[in-house]
Coordinates of C-alpha atoms and ligand atoms in Angstrom, one line a residue:
M1 CA 62.3 -77.5 -22.7
R2 CA 60.8 -76.7 -19.7
N3 CA 56.9 -76.4 -20.1
L4 CA 55.4 -74.6 -16.9
D5 CA 52.2 -75.6 -15.5
K6 CA 49.2 -74.1 -17.1
P7 CA 47.7 -72.2 -16.1
M8 CA 51.1 -71.0 -14.4
K9 CA 51.6 -71.3 -10.7
A10 CA 51.1 -67.8 -8.9
L11 CA 54.1 -66.3 -9.4
K12 CA 56.4 -66.1 -6.2
T13 CA 59.6 -63.6 -7.4
C14 CA 60.1 -61.1 -10.0
A15 CA 62.4 -63.2 -11.8
A16 CA 63.9 -61.3 -14.3
G17 CA 62.7 -61.9 -17.8
V18 CA 60.1 -64.4 -17.0
L19 CA 57.4 -61.9 -16.1
A20 CA 57.2 -59.2 -18.7
L21 CA 54.0 -59.2 -19.9
A22 CA 52.5 -60.0 -16.4
L23 CA 54.1 -57.4 -14.5
A24 CA 53.9 -54.0 -15.2
A25 CA 56.2 -53.5 -12.4
C26 CA 57.9 -55.7 -10.0
G27 CA 56.0 -55.5 -6.8
G28 CA 53.5 -57.1 -4.4
A29 CA 50.8 -57.6 -7.6
A30 CA 53.0 -60.4 -8.7
E31 CA 52.2 -62.9 -5.9
T32 CA 49.0 -63.5 -7.2
T33 CA 49.1 -63.2 -11.3
E34 CA 48.6 -65.5 -13.5
V35 CA 50.4 -65.7 -17.1
G36 CA 47.7 -68.1 -18.7
D37 CA 48.6 -70.1 -21.7
A38 CA 51.4 -72.3 -21.6
Q39 CA 54.4 -70.9 -21.2
V40 CA 58.0 -72.2 -22.3
V41 CA 61.0 -71.6 -20.7
F42 CA 64.1 -72.0 -23.1
K43 CA 67.3 -72.8 -21.1
L44 CA 70.2 -70.8 -22.2
A45 CA 73.8 -72.1 -21.0
F46 CA 76.5 -69.6 -20.2
N47 CA 80.0 -70.4 -18.9
Q48 CA 80.5 -67.0 -17.4
T49 CA 79.0 -64.9 -14.3
E50 CA 75.9 -62.9 -14.0
E51 CA 77.8 -59.6 -14.5
H52 CA 78.8 -60.3 -18.2
P53 CA 77.3 -58.8 -21.1
Q54 CA 76.3 -61.9 -22.5
Y55 CA 74.5 -62.8 -19.5
L56 CA 72.4 -59.5 -19.4
A57 CA 71.7 -60.0 -23.1
G58 CA 70.1 -63.5 -22.7
V59 CA 67.8 -62.0 -19.8
E60 CA 66.9 -59.3 -21.9
L61 CA 66.2 -61.5 -25.0
G62 CA 64.1 -63.6 -22.7
R63 CA 62.3 -60.5 -21.1
L64 CA 61.7 -59.1 -24.9
L65 CA 60.5 -62.5 -26.3
A66 CA 58.0 -62.7 -23.4
E67 CA 56.6 -59.2 -24.3
E68 CA 56.7 -60.1 -28.1
T69 CA 54.7 -63.7 -27.9
D70 CA 52.2 -62.5 -25.3
G71 CA 54.0 -65.0 -22.5
R72 CA 54.3 -68.1 -24.7
Y73 CA 58.1 -68.1 -24.3
T74 CA 60.7 -66.5 -22.2
I75 CA 64.3 -67.7 -21.5
E76 CA 66.0 -68.5 -18.3
V77 CA 69.6 -68.2 -18.4
Y78 CA 72.0 -70.5 -16.4
P79 CA 75.6 -68.9 -15.8
N80 CA 79.0 -70.4 -14.6
D81 CA 78.8 -73.4 -16.6
Q82 CA 75.6 -74.7 -14.6
L83 CA 74.5 -76.8 -17.4
G84 CA 78.4 -78.1 -18.1
G85 CA 80.9 -76.9 -19.9
Q86 CA 80.4 -75.5 -23.9
A87 CA 81.7 -78.9 -25.7
D88 CA 79.3 -80.8 -24.0
V89 CA 76.1 -78.5 -23.9
V90 CA 76.4 -78.1 -27.4
Q91 CA 75.7 -81.4 -28.0
N92 CA 72.3 -81.1 -25.8
V93 CA 71.6 -78.1 -27.8
S94 CA 72.2 -80.2 -31.3
D95 CA 69.7 -82.8 -29.5
G96 CA 67.3 -80.3 -28.3
T97 CA 67.4 -81.0 -24.8
V98 CA 69.2 -77.6 -24.3
E99 CA 67.7 -74.7 -26.4
M100 CA 70.1 -72.1 -26.5
L101 CA 74.2 -71.5 -25.7
W102 CA 76.4 -68.8 -25.9
I103 CA 79.8 -70.2 -27.5
G104 CA 82.9 -69.5 -28.5
G105 CA 84.1 -69.1 -31.6
A106 CA 87.1 -71.8 -31.8
L107 CA 84.5 -75.0 -30.8
M108 CA 82.1 -74.2 -34.1
E109 CA 85.4 -74.7 -36.1
S110 CA 85.2 -78.6 -35.1
F111 CA 81.4 -78.5 -37.0
N112 CA 82.3 -76.5 -39.7
P113 CA 86.1 -75.6 -40.2
D114 CA 85.2 -72.3 -42.0
Y115 CA 84.5 -71.0 -39.0
S116 CA 88.2 -70.5 -38.5
V117 CA 88.6 -67.4 -40.8
F118 CA 87.2 -65.4 -37.8
N119 CA 89.4 -67.4 -35.1
L120 CA 92.7 -66.2 -36.7
P121 CA 94.7 -63.9 -35.0
Y122 CA 94.9 -60.5 -35.8
V123 CA 92.4 -61.1 -38.3
F124 CA 90.0 -58.3 -37.5
A125 CA 91.5 -55.0 -37.2
S126 CA 89.2 -53.5 -34.4
P127 CA 86.0 -54.6 -32.7
Q128 CA 84.0 -52.4 -35.2
A129 CA 85.1 -54.5 -38.2
Q130 CA 84.2 -57.6 -36.5
D131 CA 80.7 -56.2 -35.5
A132 CA 80.3 -55.0 -39.5
V133 CA 81.2 -58.5 -40.5
L134 CA 79.0 -60.3 -37.9
S135 CA 76.1 -58.3 -38.8
D136 CA 76.4 -58.7 -42.5
E137 CA 73.5 -61.1 -43.4
K138 CA 74.9 -61.4 -46.6
L139 CA 78.3 -62.4 -45.7
V140 CA 77.7 -64.7 -42.8
G141 CA 74.2 -65.9 -43.6
E142 CA 75.1 -69.1 -45.1
L143 CA 77.4 -70.1 -42.5
F144 CA 75.4 -69.5 -39.6
H145 CA 72.8 -71.9 -41.1
S146 CA 75.3 -74.2 -42.3
L147 CA 75.0 -76.8 -39.3
E148 CA 70.9 -77.2 -39.5
D149 CA 70.8 -80.2 -41.6
S150 CA 74.1 -82.1 -39.7
K151 CA 73.8 -80.7 -36.3
R152 CA 70.5 -79.1 -36.0
L153 CA 72.1 -76.0 -34.7
T154 CA 71.4 -72.7 -36.0
V155 CA 73.7 -69.7 -35.0
L156 CA 71.2 -66.8 -34.3
A157 CA 74.1 -63.8 -33.5
G158 CA 77.9 -63.2 -33.5
V159 CA 79.2 -61.1 -30.8
F160 CA 82.1 -59.5 -29.8
A161 CA 83.8 -61.4 -27.0
G162 CA 86.8 -58.9 -26.2
V163 CA 90.2 -58.8 -27.1
R164 CA 92.2 -61.4 -26.0
N165 CA 95.8 -61.3 -24.3
I166 CA 98.1 -63.8 -22.9
Y167 CA 98.8 -64.0 -19.3
N168 CA 101.0 -66.1 -17.1
S169 CA 102.6 -66.3 -13.7
R170 CA 106.3 -66.1 -14.9
R171 CA 107.2 -62.9 -16.8
P172 CA 105.7 -60.0 -18.5
I173 CA 105.7 -60.9 -22.3
R174 CA 107.0 -58.1 -24.7
N175 CA 108.2 -60.6 -27.6
P176 CA 107.9 -63.8 -28.9
E177 CA 111.0 -64.9 -27.2
D178 CA 109.5 -64.2 -23.8
M179 CA 106.6 -67.1 -24.8
S180 CA 109.8 -69.5 -25.1
G181 CA 109.0 -72.9 -22.8
L182 CA 105.6 -71.1 -21.4
K183 CA 102.5 -73.6 -21.7
I184 CA 99.5 -71.4 -22.4
R185 CA 96.1 -72.5 -22.4
V186 CA 94.1 -72.4 -25.5
Q187 CA 90.5 -72.8 -26.7
Q188 CA 89.7 -76.3 -28.2
S189 CA 90.8 -76.0 -31.8
E190 CA 93.5 -76.6 -34.2
S191 CA 93.6 -72.9 -35.2
Q192 CA 94.1 -72.0 -31.5
V193 CA 97.0 -74.1 -31.0
Q194 CA 98.8 -73.2 -34.2
M195 CA 98.3 -69.7 -33.2
I196 CA 100.6 -70.1 -29.9
E197 CA 102.9 -72.4 -31.7
L198 CA 103.9 -69.5 -33.7
M199 CA 103.4 -67.0 -31.2
G200 CA 106.4 -68.9 -29.7
G201 CA 104.7 -70.5 -26.7
V202 CA 103.5 -74.2 -25.8
P203 CA 99.8 -74.6 -26.6
S204 CA 97.6 -76.4 -24.4
P205 CA 93.9 -77.0 -25.4
M206 CA 91.6 -77.2 -22.4
A207 CA 88.2 -76.8 -21.4
F208 CA 87.4 -73.4 -19.8
G209 CA 86.3 -74.4 -16.5
E210 CA 89.8 -76.2 -15.8
I211 CA 91.9 -73.4 -16.5
Y212 CA 92.2 -72.0 -13.0
S213 CA 93.4 -75.3 -11.2
A214 CA 95.8 -76.2 -13.8
M215 CA 97.3 -72.8 -13.2
Q216 CA 97.2 -73.1 -9.9
T217 CA 99.1 -76.7 -9.6
G218 CA 101.5 -75.4 -12.4
V219 CA 100.4 -77.6 -14.9
L220 CA 99.8 -74.7 -17.0
D221 CA 102.0 -71.3 -16.8
G222 CA 99.3 -69.1 -18.5
A223 CA 96.3 -68.6 -20.9
E224 CA 95.1 -66.2 -22.9
N225 CA 91.8 -64.1 -22.8
N226 CA 90.3 -60.7 -22.1
E227 CA 90.6 -58.9 -18.8
T228 CA 86.9 -60.0 -17.9
V229 CA 87.8 -63.6 -18.0
F230 CA 91.1 -62.8 -16.1
D231 CA 89.2 -61.4 -13.1
A232 CA 86.0 -62.8 -13.2
M233 CA 87.2 -66.5 -13.1
K234 CA 89.9 -65.3 -10.6
H235 CA 92.6 -66.1 -13.2
D236 CA 94.5 -63.1 -11.7
E237 CA 95.1 -64.7 -8.4
V238 CA 97.0 -67.6 -9.7
A239 CA 99.0 -65.6 -13.0
H240 CA 99.8 -62.2 -12.2
Y241 CA 101.4 -60.8 -15.9
Y242 CA 98.8 -59.6 -18.2
S243 CA 100.5 -58.5 -21.6
Y244 CA 98.6 -56.5 -24.0
T245 CA 99.6 -58.5 -27.3
R246 CA 96.1 -58.2 -29.0
H247 CA 96.3 -61.1 -30.9
L248 CA 92.8 -62.2 -30.9
I249 CA 89.2 -60.7 -31.2
I250 CA 87.4 -64.0 -31.7
P251 CA 83.6 -64.1 -31.4
D252 CA 81.4 -65.8 -29.4
Y253 CA 77.8 -67.1 -31.1
L254 CA 74.4 -67.5 -29.5
V255 CA 73.2 -70.9 -30.9
M256 CA 69.9 -72.4 -31.0
S257 CA 68.3 -75.8 -31.6
T258 CA 67.1 -75.6 -35.2
E259 CA 64.7 -78.1 -33.9
V260 CA 63.1 -76.1 -30.9
L261 CA 63.5 -72.9 -33.6
E262 CA 61.2 -74.7 -36.1
G263 CA 58.8 -76.0 -33.8
M264 CA 57.8 -72.4 -32.8
S265 CA 54.9 -70.9 -34.9
E266 CA 56.1 -68.8 -37.7
Q267 CA 54.9 -65.4 -36.0
D268 CA 56.8 -66.2 -32.6
R269 CA 59.7 -67.3 -34.6
N270 CA 59.9 -64.2 -36.3
S271 CA 59.6 -62.2 -33.0
L272 CA 62.3 -64.1 -31.9
L273 CA 64.4 -63.4 -35.2
E274 CA 63.8 -59.3 -34.9
L275 CA 65.1 -59.3 -31.4
I276 CA 68.3 -60.0 -32.5
P277 CA 69.9 -56.8 -32.9
Q278 CA 68.7 -55.9 -29.6
V279 CA 70.6 -58.9 -28.1
R280 CA 74.2 -58.2 -30.1
A281 CA 73.6 -54.7 -28.7
V282 CA 73.4 -55.6 -25.1
A283 CA 76.2 -58.6 -25.7
N284 CA 78.3 -55.8 -27.3
D285 CA 78.5 -53.4 -24.9
F286 CA 81.6 -54.8 -23.3
D287 CA 83.6 -51.3 -22.2
P288 CA 82.6 -51.1 -18.4
F289 CA 82.7 -54.5 -17.8
V290 CA 86.5 -54.8 -18.9
R291 CA 87.4 -51.3 -17.1
S292 CA 86.0 -52.5 -13.7
S293 CA 87.8 -55.7 -14.4
I294 CA 91.3 -54.2 -14.8
E295 CA 90.7 -52.3 -11.4
K296 CA 90.1 -55.5 -9.6
A297 CA 92.5 -57.0 -10.9
E298 CA 95.2 -54.4 -10.1
A299 CA 93.9 -54.7 -6.4
V300 CA 94.6 -58.4 -6.4
G301 CA 98.4 -57.8 -7.4
A302 CA 97.8 -58.4 -11.2
Q303 CA 100.4 -56.4 -13.6
F304 CA 99.2 -55.4 -16.8
N305 CA 101.8 -54.5 -19.5
D306 CA 101.3 -52.9 -22.7
D307 CA 104.8 -52.3 -24.4
V308 CA 104.6 -55.3 -26.3
D309 CA 106.2 -55.7 -29.9
V310 CA 102.7 -56.5 -31.3
D311 CA 104.1 -56.7 -35.1
A312 CA 106.6 -59.1 -34.2
F313 CA 103.7 -61.5 -33.2
R314 CA 101.6 -60.1 -35.9
E315 CA 104.5 -61.2 -38.8
R316 CA 105.0 -64.9 -36.6
V317 CA 101.2 -66.0 -37.7
Q318 CA 101.2 -64.7 -41.0
P319 CA 101.5 -68.2 -42.5
L320 CA 98.7 -69.6 -40.3
I321 CA 96.6 -66.8 -41.6
Q322 CA 97.6 -67.7 -45.6
E323 CA 97.1 -71.4 -45.2
S324 CA 94.0 -71.2 -43.5
V325 CA 92.3 -68.8 -45.7
N326 CA 93.2 -70.5 -49.0
V327 CA 91.9 -73.8 -48.0
N328 CA 88.7 -73.1 -50.2
Q329 CA 86.3 -70.3 -51.8
V330 CA 84.0 -69.9 -48.9
R331 CA 86.9 -68.9 -46.6
Q332 CA 88.3 -66.9 -48.9
Q333 CA 85.1 -64.8 -49.6
L334 CA 84.5 -64.6 -45.6
Y335 CA 88.2 -63.3 -45.4
A336 CA 87.5 -60.8 -47.9
G337 CA 84.5 -59.6 -46.1
V338 CA 87.1 -59.2 -43.0
E339 CA 89.4 -57.1 -45.1
A340 CA 86.7 -54.8 -46.4
A341 CA 85.2 -54.5 -43.1
N342 CA 89.0 -53.8 -41.6
R343 CA 89.3 -50.5 -44.4
K344 CA 86.1 -49.0 -43.1
H345 CA 86.8 -49.7 -39.5
P346 CA 90.6 -49.7 -38.9
A347 CA 92.5 -50.0 -35.7
Ligands
GCU401 C1 85.8 -66.2 -23.8 C2 84.4 -66.4 -24.5 C3 84.2 -67.7 -24.3 C4 85.2 -69.1 -24.3 C5 86.3 -68.5 -23.2 C6 87.3 -69.5 -23.4 O1 85.9 -65.9 -23.0 O2 83.6 -65.5 -24.0 O3 82.9 -68.3 -25.1 O4 84.7 -70.3 -23.8 O5 86.5 -67.4 -23.9 O6 88.4 -69.1 -23.4 O7 86.8 -70.8 -23.5

């Protein structure tokens, strides 16, 4: 945690999120404004760019938090893996040296395997169904608090992180046979490895930051992700075929150090928790980013194909869903919640 000098030094820039209480507007007056009481800046680690809705949501959370706590707390978002890859940073959040992190659902599986229910292919019928599940405190509350004792990690929110599809450098994918022999990067978890195996490819679990060069050097033939990662991480430069398998709507989570959360006064903690629905709304606003990503990817020569036999893939992965869900009652209940949401919000 970074404690700013008290009183806070003259503010030199109009940094988004930090100064909301001090600045009615960003302008010359900022040069001499003092914030007053000790202000704490939480570090929020993020592995993607400043255009991503999760980056914007983090900035907005910082701005609102400063407003609500009279400047006692705010947030600085560190994009592009500046603080390290998710698998490393989550350890820092666990020991409280980094306060917050956006993390992929697959990595949460290694701490509590029950998270895997939300990581299975074709499990959510629509982004709306996923949103209904992730915002249902009764359904997910226990899961989100399940790592507080063992890992000192609290999940503040689960959000939409795009619809994932397969892309590769060899050929368009239309059916499971087309996947044969293709080495496809997956997030580092058992469910993701099994998923690609069943879909017909050769899974290769790997950290996010290593994908580009692995594809460039031919270690990988491809990966699977949403259109925004495909373009923003420049994967479209080295893997031209993007095929709409629509196999995964896997959430990301906003994770916080339990230690730090408990160290806040009750009032400030409640202020933070009450802001979470607003943060989710910003993070979930994905469509404009997807549209611009497709345009940019096409401009560098990417080919999108939507003539995929999705049913063939769906059928292939059914054993994985049955096997994973039936492990225990917690997972069965979470899955029942997903099915109810799917009925309300079909594809
Ligand atoms: C998504 C997700 C990230 C995740 C990444 C990955 O883009 O938003 O949290 O790390 O995929 O594939 O590793």
